[in-house]
Amino acid sequence: MGCYCAERKKNVGLAELMKDIPEGYCGICNVCGKPGHTRGHPSLPTTGAWCDEHWAQLTSHPTITLDRIVMVVIILIFAVTLGLAIYRWVF
């Protein structure tokens, strides 16, 4: 699942810090305050807690990341360069 539930069971100090969080969860949703799971954001370099409903919403939307933008720009540059080369070759 990629959350801290397993760590909660292993680490007594962490379990003590999470005493107000119900068993089976390792965080409180940042959006609605329901019990949830603490894990890394699917497309940002950060960690947060989300309930199952908000996690599903977060992961169901396609994410636009910097590496995808760079890849699209590289493909466009390649396509334009190839098109110009073919144009010069033909005409």
mmCIF file of C-alpha atoms in Angstrom, residues 4-6 12-14 16 18 21 24 30 42 45-46 51 54 56 59 67-68 74 79 81 88 91:
data_model
loop_
_atom_site.group_PDB
_atom_site.id
_atom_site.type_symbol
_atom_site.label_atom_id
_atom_site.label_comp_id
_atom_site.label_asym_id
_atom_site.label_seq_id
_atom_site.Cartn_x
_atom_site.Cartn_y
_atom_site.Cartn_z
ATOM 1 C CA TYR A 4 3.191 3.902 7.262
ATOM 2 C CA CYS A 5 0.827 1.289 8.736
ATOM 3 C CA ALA A 6 3.561 -1.371 8.893
ATOM 4 C CA VAL A 12 6.689 1.719 19.507
ATOM 5 C CA GLY A 13 7.557 5.433 19.582
ATOM 6 C CA LEU A 14 5.666 6.051 16.381
ATOM 7 C CA GLU A 16 2.625 6.275 20.720
ATOM 8 C CA MET A 18 -0.336 7.878 16.531
ATOM 9 C CA ILE A 21 -5.474 7.573 15.028
ATOM 10 C CA GLY A 24 -5.714 0.128 10.710
ATOM 11 C CA ASN A 30 -5.496 16.410 4.982
ATOM 12 C CA PRO A 42 1.709 10.367 -6.535
ATOM 13 C CA PRO A 45 7.853 15.338 -3.923
ATOM 14 C CA THR A 46 5.867 15.540 -0.688
ATOM 15 C CA CYS A 51 -8.608 8.895 3.277
ATOM 16 C CA HIS A 54 -9.571 11.321 -1.521
ATOM 17 C CA ALA A 56 -8.801 7.493 -5.180
ATOM 18 C CA THR A 59 -4.713 8.963 -8.222
ATOM 19 C CA ASP A 67 9.370 14.978 -17.109
ATOM 20 C CA ARG A 68 6.214 14.546 -19.216
ATOM 21 C CA ILE A 74 11.523 16.928 -27.189
ATOM 22 C CA ALA A 79 8.972 16.173 -35.348
ATOM 23 C CA THR A 81 13.193 19.060 -37.325
ATOM 24 C CA ARG A 88 14.375 20.566 -47.741
ATOM 25 C CA PHE A 91 12.025 20.784 -52.488
#
